[in-house]
Coordinates of C-alpha atoms in Angstrom, one line a residue:
X1 CA 118.2 95.4 64.0
X2 CA 117.8 95.7 67.8
X3 CA 114.3 96.5 68.9
X4 CA 113.8 99.9 70.5
X5 CA 113.0 99.9 74.2
X6 CA 111.0 102.2 76.4
X7 CA 110.3 102.6 80.1
X8 CA 106.8 103.9 80.9
X9 CA 106.1 105.3 84.4
X10 CA 102.6 106.0 85.8
X11 CA 101.3 106.8 89.3
X12 CA 97.8 106.0 88.2
X13 CA 97.1 102.4 87.2
X14 CA 94.2 99.8 87.7
X15 CA 92.7 98.5 89.8
X16 CA 92.4 102.1 90.8
X17 CA 89.7 103.7 88.8
X18 CA 89.7 107.0 86.9
X19 CA 90.6 108.6 83.6
X20 CA 94.3 108.6 84.2
X21 CA 94.2 104.9 85.2
X22 CA 92.4 104.0 82.0
X23 CA 94.8 106.1 79.9
X24 CA 97.9 104.5 81.5
X25 CA 96.5 101.0 81.0
X26 CA 95.7 101.4 77.3
X27 CA 99.0 103.3 76.5
X28 CA 101.1 100.5 78.1
X29 CA 99.0 97.9 76.3
X30 CA 99.6 99.6 73.0
X31 CA 103.3 99.8 73.5
X32 CA 103.6 96.2 74.6
X33 CA 102.1 95.2 71.3
X34 CA 104.7 97.2 69.4
X35 CA 108.0 97.1 71.1
X36 CA 110.0 96.0 74.2
X37 CA 108.3 97.9 77.0
X38 CA 109.2 98.1 80.7
X39 CA 106.8 99.6 83.3
X40 CA 106.7 101.1 86.8
X41 CA 103.2 101.5 88.0
X42 CA 101.3 102.6 91.1
X43 CA 97.9 101.0 91.6
X44 CA 97.2 102.4 95.1
X45 CA 96.0 105.7 96.5
X46 CA 97.9 109.1 96.6
X47 CA 99.4 108.5 100.0
X48 CA 101.6 105.8 98.5
X49 CA 103.3 108.4 96.3
X50 CA 105.5 108.9 99.4
X51 CA 107.3 105.6 98.7
X52 CA 106.5 105.2 95.0
X53 CA 108.6 108.1 93.8
X54 CA 111.9 107.2 95.5
X55 CA 111.2 103.5 94.6
X56 CA 110.7 104.6 91.0
X57 CA 114.0 106.5 91.0
X58 CA 116.0 103.5 92.1
X59 CA 114.0 101.0 90.0
X60 CA 114.4 103.2 86.9
X61 CA 118.1 103.5 87.4
X62 CA 118.4 99.7 87.6
X63 CA 116.2 99.1 84.5
X64 CA 117.9 101.7 82.4
X65 CA 121.4 100.3 83.2
X66 CA 120.4 96.6 82.9
X67 CA 118.4 96.8 79.7
X68 CA 120.1 99.8 78.0
X69 CA 116.9 101.8 77.8
X70 CA 117.1 105.1 76.0
X71 CA 113.5 106.3 76.2
X72 CA 111.4 107.1 79.2
X73 CA 107.8 108.2 79.1
X74 CA 106.0 109.7 82.1
X75 CA 102.2 109.4 82.1
X76 CA 101.5 112.8 83.6
X77 CA 103.3 116.0 84.5
X78 CA 103.4 115.5 88.2
X79 CA 106.3 113.0 87.6
X80 CA 108.4 115.7 86.0
X81 CA 111.1 115.8 88.8
X82 CA 111.7 112.1 88.3
X83 CA 112.1 112.5 84.6
X84 CA 114.5 115.5 85.1
X85 CA 116.8 113.4 87.4
X86 CA 116.8 110.4 84.9
X87 CA 117.6 112.7 82.1
X88 CA 120.5 114.3 84.0
X89 CA 121.9 110.9 85.1
X90 CA 121.6 108.9 81.9
X91 CA 121.0 111.4 79.1
X92 CA 117.9 109.4 78.1
X93 CA 115.1 110.8 76.0
X94 CA 112.3 111.8 78.3
X95 CA 108.7 112.4 77.1
X96 CA 105.5 113.1 79.0
X97 CA 101.8 113.3 78.6
X98 CA 100.2 116.4 80.0
X99 CA 96.4 116.3 80.7
X100 CA 95.2 119.5 82.2
X101 CA 95.4 120.0 86.0
X102 CA 99.0 118.7 85.9
X103 CA 100.0 121.9 84.2
X104 CA 97.4 124.4 85.6
X105 CA 97.6 123.4 89.3
X106 CA 97.7 126.7 91.0
X107 CA 100.2 126.2 93.9
X108 CA 103.0 128.8 93.5
X109 CA 105.8 126.3 94.1
X110 CA 104.3 123.8 91.7
X111 CA 104.0 126.5 89.0
X112 CA 107.6 127.6 89.6
X113 CA 109.0 124.1 89.2
X114 CA 107.0 121.8 87.0
X115 CA 106.7 123.9 83.8
X116 CA 110.5 124.5 83.9
X117 CA 111.2 120.8 84.2
X118 CA 108.8 119.9 81.4
X119 CA 110.4 122.5 79.1
X120 CA 113.6 120.5 79.3
X121 CA 112.1 117.2 78.0
X122 CA 112.2 116.0 74.4
X123 CA 108.5 115.9 73.7
X124 CA 105.4 116.9 75.5
X125 CA 102.2 115.1 74.4
X126 CA 99.2 117.3 75.1
X127 CA 95.8 115.7 75.2
X128 CA 94.2 118.7 73.5
X129 CA 94.9 122.1 71.9
X130 CA 93.7 123.7 75.2
X131 CA 96.3 121.8 77.2
X132 CA 99.0 122.8 74.6
X133 CA 98.0 126.4 75.0
X134 CA 98.4 126.1 78.8
X135 CA 101.9 124.6 78.3
X136 CA 102.9 127.4 76.0
X137 CA 101.6 130.0 78.5
X138 CA 104.1 128.7 81.0
X139 CA 107.1 128.9 78.7
X140 CA 107.2 125.4 77.2
X141 CA 108.3 125.7 73.6
X142 CA 105.4 125.1 71.2
X143 CA 107.7 123.0 68.9
X144 CA 108.1 120.5 71.7
X145 CA 104.3 120.1 72.2
X146 CA 102.4 117.6 70.1
X147 CA 98.6 117.2 70.4
X148 CA 97.3 113.6 70.7
X149 CA 93.9 113.1 72.1
X150 CA 92.7 110.4 74.4
X151 CA 91.3 107.1 73.1
X152 CA 88.7 104.4 73.7
X153 CA 88.5 100.7 73.0
X154 CA 85.3 100.3 71.0
X155 CA 84.8 96.7 72.2
X156 CA 84.4 98.0 75.8
X157 CA 81.3 99.9 74.8
X158 CA 79.2 97.3 73.0
X159 CA 75.6 97.1 74.2
X160 CA 75.4 94.3 76.8
X161 CA 71.6 93.8 76.7
X162 CA 68.9 94.0 74.1
X163 CA 67.7 97.6 74.0
X164 CA 64.1 96.4 73.6
X165 CA 63.8 96.6 77.4
X166 CA 65.1 100.2 77.4
X167 CA 62.2 101.8 79.3
X168 CA 62.1 99.1 82.1
X169 CA 65.9 99.2 82.5
X170 CA 65.9 103.0 82.8
X171 CA 63.1 103.0 85.3
X172 CA 64.8 100.3 87.5
X173 CA 68.1 102.1 87.5
X174 CA 66.8 105.7 88.1
X175 CA 63.8 105.0 90.2
X176 CA 61.8 107.5 88.0
X177 CA 58.7 106.9 86.0
X178 CA 59.8 106.9 82.3
X179 CA 57.5 106.7 79.3
X180 CA 58.3 105.9 75.7
X181 CA 57.9 109.6 74.7
X182 CA 60.4 110.8 77.3
X183 CA 63.8 112.2 76.1
X184 CA 66.7 111.0 78.2
X185 CA 69.5 113.4 78.9
X186 CA 72.6 112.0 80.5
X187 CA 75.8 113.3 82.2
X188 CA 78.6 111.0 83.5
X189 CA 81.6 112.2 85.4
X190 CA 82.9 113.9 88.5
X191 CA 80.4 116.3 90.1
X192 CA 82.7 119.3 90.5
X193 CA 82.0 122.9 89.7
X194 CA 83.6 123.1 86.2
X195 CA 81.4 120.3 85.0
X196 CA 78.5 122.8 85.1
X197 CA 75.8 120.4 86.2
X198 CA 74.5 122.8 88.9
X199 CA 74.6 125.6 86.4
X200 CA 72.6 123.6 83.9
X201 CA 70.0 122.5 86.4
X202 CA 69.5 126.1 87.5
X203 CA 69.5 127.8 84.2
X204 CA 68.5 125.4 81.4
X205 CA 66.6 122.4 82.7
X206 CA 63.6 124.4 84.1
X207 CA 63.0 125.7 80.5
X208 CA 62.8 122.2 79.0
X209 CA 59.3 120.7 78.8
X210 CA 58.2 117.8 80.8
X211 CA 59.3 115.2 78.2
X212 CA 62.9 115.6 79.3
X213 CA 64.4 113.3 82.0
X214 CA 67.9 114.1 83.3
X215 CA 70.1 111.3 84.7
X216 CA 73.3 112.4 86.4
X217 CA 76.0 109.8 87.2
X218 CA 78.9 110.5 89.4
X219 CA 80.2 111.8 92.8
X220 CA 82.1 114.8 93.9
X221 CA 82.0 118.1 95.8
X222 CA 78.9 119.4 94.0
X223 CA 76.7 116.3 94.7
X224 CA 75.0 117.7 97.8
X225 CA 74.4 121.1 96.1
X226 CA 72.8 119.2 93.1
X227 CA 70.5 117.3 95.4
X228 CA 69.4 120.5 97.1
X229 CA 68.8 122.2 93.8
X230 CA 66.7 119.3 92.5
X231 CA 64.5 119.6 95.6
X232 CA 64.3 123.4 95.4
X233 CA 63.2 123.3 91.7
X234 CA 60.7 120.5 92.4
X235 CA 62.0 118.3 89.7
X236 CA 62.5 115.1 91.7
X237 CA 60.3 113.2 89.3
X238 CA 62.5 114.2 86.3
X239 CA 66.0 114.2 87.6
X240 CA 68.0 111.4 89.3
X241 CA 71.5 111.3 90.7
X242 CA 73.2 107.9 90.5
X243 CA 76.6 106.7 91.7
X244 CA 78.8 103.6 91.8
X245 CA 77.5 102.1 88.5
X246 CA 79.2 99.1 87.0
X247 CA 80.7 99.4 83.6
X248 CA 77.9 97.3 82.3
X249 CA 75.2 99.8 83.6
X250 CA 77.2 102.8 82.5
X251 CA 77.4 101.4 79.0
X252 CA 73.8 100.5 78.9
X253 CA 73.0 104.1 79.9
X254 CA 75.1 105.4 77.0
X255 CA 73.2 103.2 74.6
X256 CA 69.8 104.0 76.2
X257 CA 70.0 107.9 76.5
X258 CA 69.0 110.3 73.8
X259 CA 71.7 113.0 74.4
X260 CA 74.8 113.3 76.4
X261 CA 75.4 116.7 78.2
X262 CA 78.7 118.3 79.1
X263 CA 77.6 121.9 80.2
X264 CA 81.1 122.9 81.5
X265 CA 81.6 126.4 82.8
X266 CA 84.8 128.4 83.2
X267 CA 86.5 127.9 86.6
X268 CA 89.9 129.7 86.9
X269 CA 92.8 127.3 87.4
X270 CA 90.7 124.2 86.6
X271 CA 90.5 123.3 82.9
X272 CA 88.9 120.4 81.1
X273 CA 92.0 118.8 79.5
X274 CA 90.0 116.6 77.1
X275 CA 86.7 115.1 78.2
X276 CA 87.0 111.4 77.9
X277 CA 83.3 110.7 78.5
X278 CA 82.5 112.6 75.3
X279 CA 84.1 109.9 73.3
X280 CA 82.8 107.1 75.5
X281 CA 79.3 108.3 74.8
X282 CA 80.1 108.7 71.1
X283 CA 81.5 105.2 70.9
X284 CA 77.9 104.1 71.8
X285 CA 76.4 106.4 69.1
X286 CA 75.2 108.9 71.7
X287 CA 75.4 112.5 70.4
X288 CA 77.0 115.1 72.8
X289 CA 75.9 118.6 73.6
X290 CA 78.9 120.3 75.2
X291 CA 80.3 123.7 76.1
X292 CA 82.6 125.1 73.4
X293 CA 85.6 125.5 75.6
X294 CA 89.0 124.0 76.5
X295 CA 89.6 120.3 75.7
X296 CA 85.9 119.7 74.7
X297 CA 86.8 121.4 71.4
X298 CA 88.9 118.3 70.6
X299 CA 86.6 115.7 72.2
X300 CA 83.4 116.8 70.5
X301 CA 83.5 117.2 66.7
X302 CA 80.8 119.8 66.0
X303 CA 78.1 118.6 63.6
X304 CA 79.5 115.1 63.5
X305 CA 79.6 113.6 67.0
X306 CA 77.5 116.4 68.6
X307 CA 77.2 120.1 69.0
X308 CA 79.3 122.6 70.9
X309 CA 77.5 125.6 72.5
X310 CA 79.0 128.8 73.9
X311 CA 79.5 128.3 77.6
X312 CA 77.2 130.0 80.1
X313 CA 74.5 130.5 77.4
X314 CA 71.2 128.9 78.5
X315 CA 69.5 129.7 75.1
X316 CA 72.2 128.0 73.2
X317 CA 71.9 124.8 75.2
X318 CA 68.1 124.9 75.1
X319 CA 68.2 125.2 71.3
X320 CA 70.8 122.5 70.8
X321 CA 68.9 120.0 73.0
X322 CA 65.6 120.7 71.3
X323 CA 66.9 120.6 67.7
X324 CA 69.8 118.1 67.8
X325 CA 69.4 115.3 65.2
X326 CA 72.1 112.8 64.6
X327 CA 72.4 109.3 63.2
X328 CA 73.8 107.1 66.0
X329 CA 75.5 104.7 63.6
X330 CA 77.4 107.6 62.0
X331 CA 78.4 109.0 65.4
X332 CA 79.8 105.7 66.6
X333 CA 81.6 105.0 63.3
X334 CA 83.4 108.3 63.5
X335 CA 84.5 107.8 67.1
X336 CA 85.6 104.3 66.4
X337 CA 87.7 105.4 63.5
X338 CA 89.3 108.6 64.9
X339 CA 89.4 108.0 68.7
X340 CA 90.2 104.3 69.0
X341 CA 93.2 103.3 71.1
X342 CA 94.6 101.6 68.0
X343 CA 94.8 105.0 66.2
X344 CA 95.9 106.9 69.4
X345 CA 98.6 104.3 70.1
X346 CA 100.0 104.6 66.6
X347 CA 100.3 108.3 67.0
X348 CA 102.1 107.9 70.3
X349 CA 104.5 105.3 68.9
X350 CA 105.4 107.5 65.9
X351 CA 106.2 110.5 68.2
X352 CA 108.0 108.7 71.0
X353 CA 110.0 106.1 69.2
X354 CA 111.2 108.0 66.1

């Protein structure tokens, strides 16, 4: 029996860094282990899309004809026009992964075009129930939408140093004075409005007692506002903003912190498609306290990998932080079992290659 073939196309691929790049890398890796897989990838910045898209069209046509490929998968919704053309020219099965902003992006022309193109594809893989709901709002048939969450490779999140030096390590990285009795809160991700870090600092952190230290890792449009708020609140000795950490340092923070925070707020037109850092933290046994909204409802399993709290409610976050009690080994085992790329890859393969 001839092996089934697939062409996977992504505009986000390492060495560029980011969630979509990691997703594309692992998806392609999983398919290469299972079947004959061809790829077209872009590993440079957005400006290179100007040549990548026409190149992809020509290269796809050549690959499809030469290798008799009948399945094409697009790694995000922005590539929908390319998929539509290939479907029209070759009657191939076209599938796509939709993450969040690639369906909610508010430009009128984008909204008139992309959802209609997606609706014509064979299968739409949504990274969360929230993303599926956004697709259905825009007229994409629910029967075409399957929910498959994002994944992690547990081996990438093993502790890299003995945790006996935890306090000294945290002090060196943060520049703060940290004592054994301190509780370390951690947020990792883009510092944009919907992530809710500014909201948390203004409305929740001042109510926490002096034992709590908050480490914020990331960059983005809210970074300057966060620095100003830290100074305004006078909490410079308890809050540090870090950036450009190596994977090694990031992983060590996951293993060293006490709680991971995702205090997202509602921002119209900008949804949290999944929340990959929630399962990264969980892979290290770090419990998550997150807003109960959008894709976080799939990334954080309430009572098992963390707690979900109604968004915009300071009292809820305060209570969750002060009372949370989880066994780190149990958290890590659950994430390794249910969110590993081995499990996610199997789900993709079953849906795309059947």
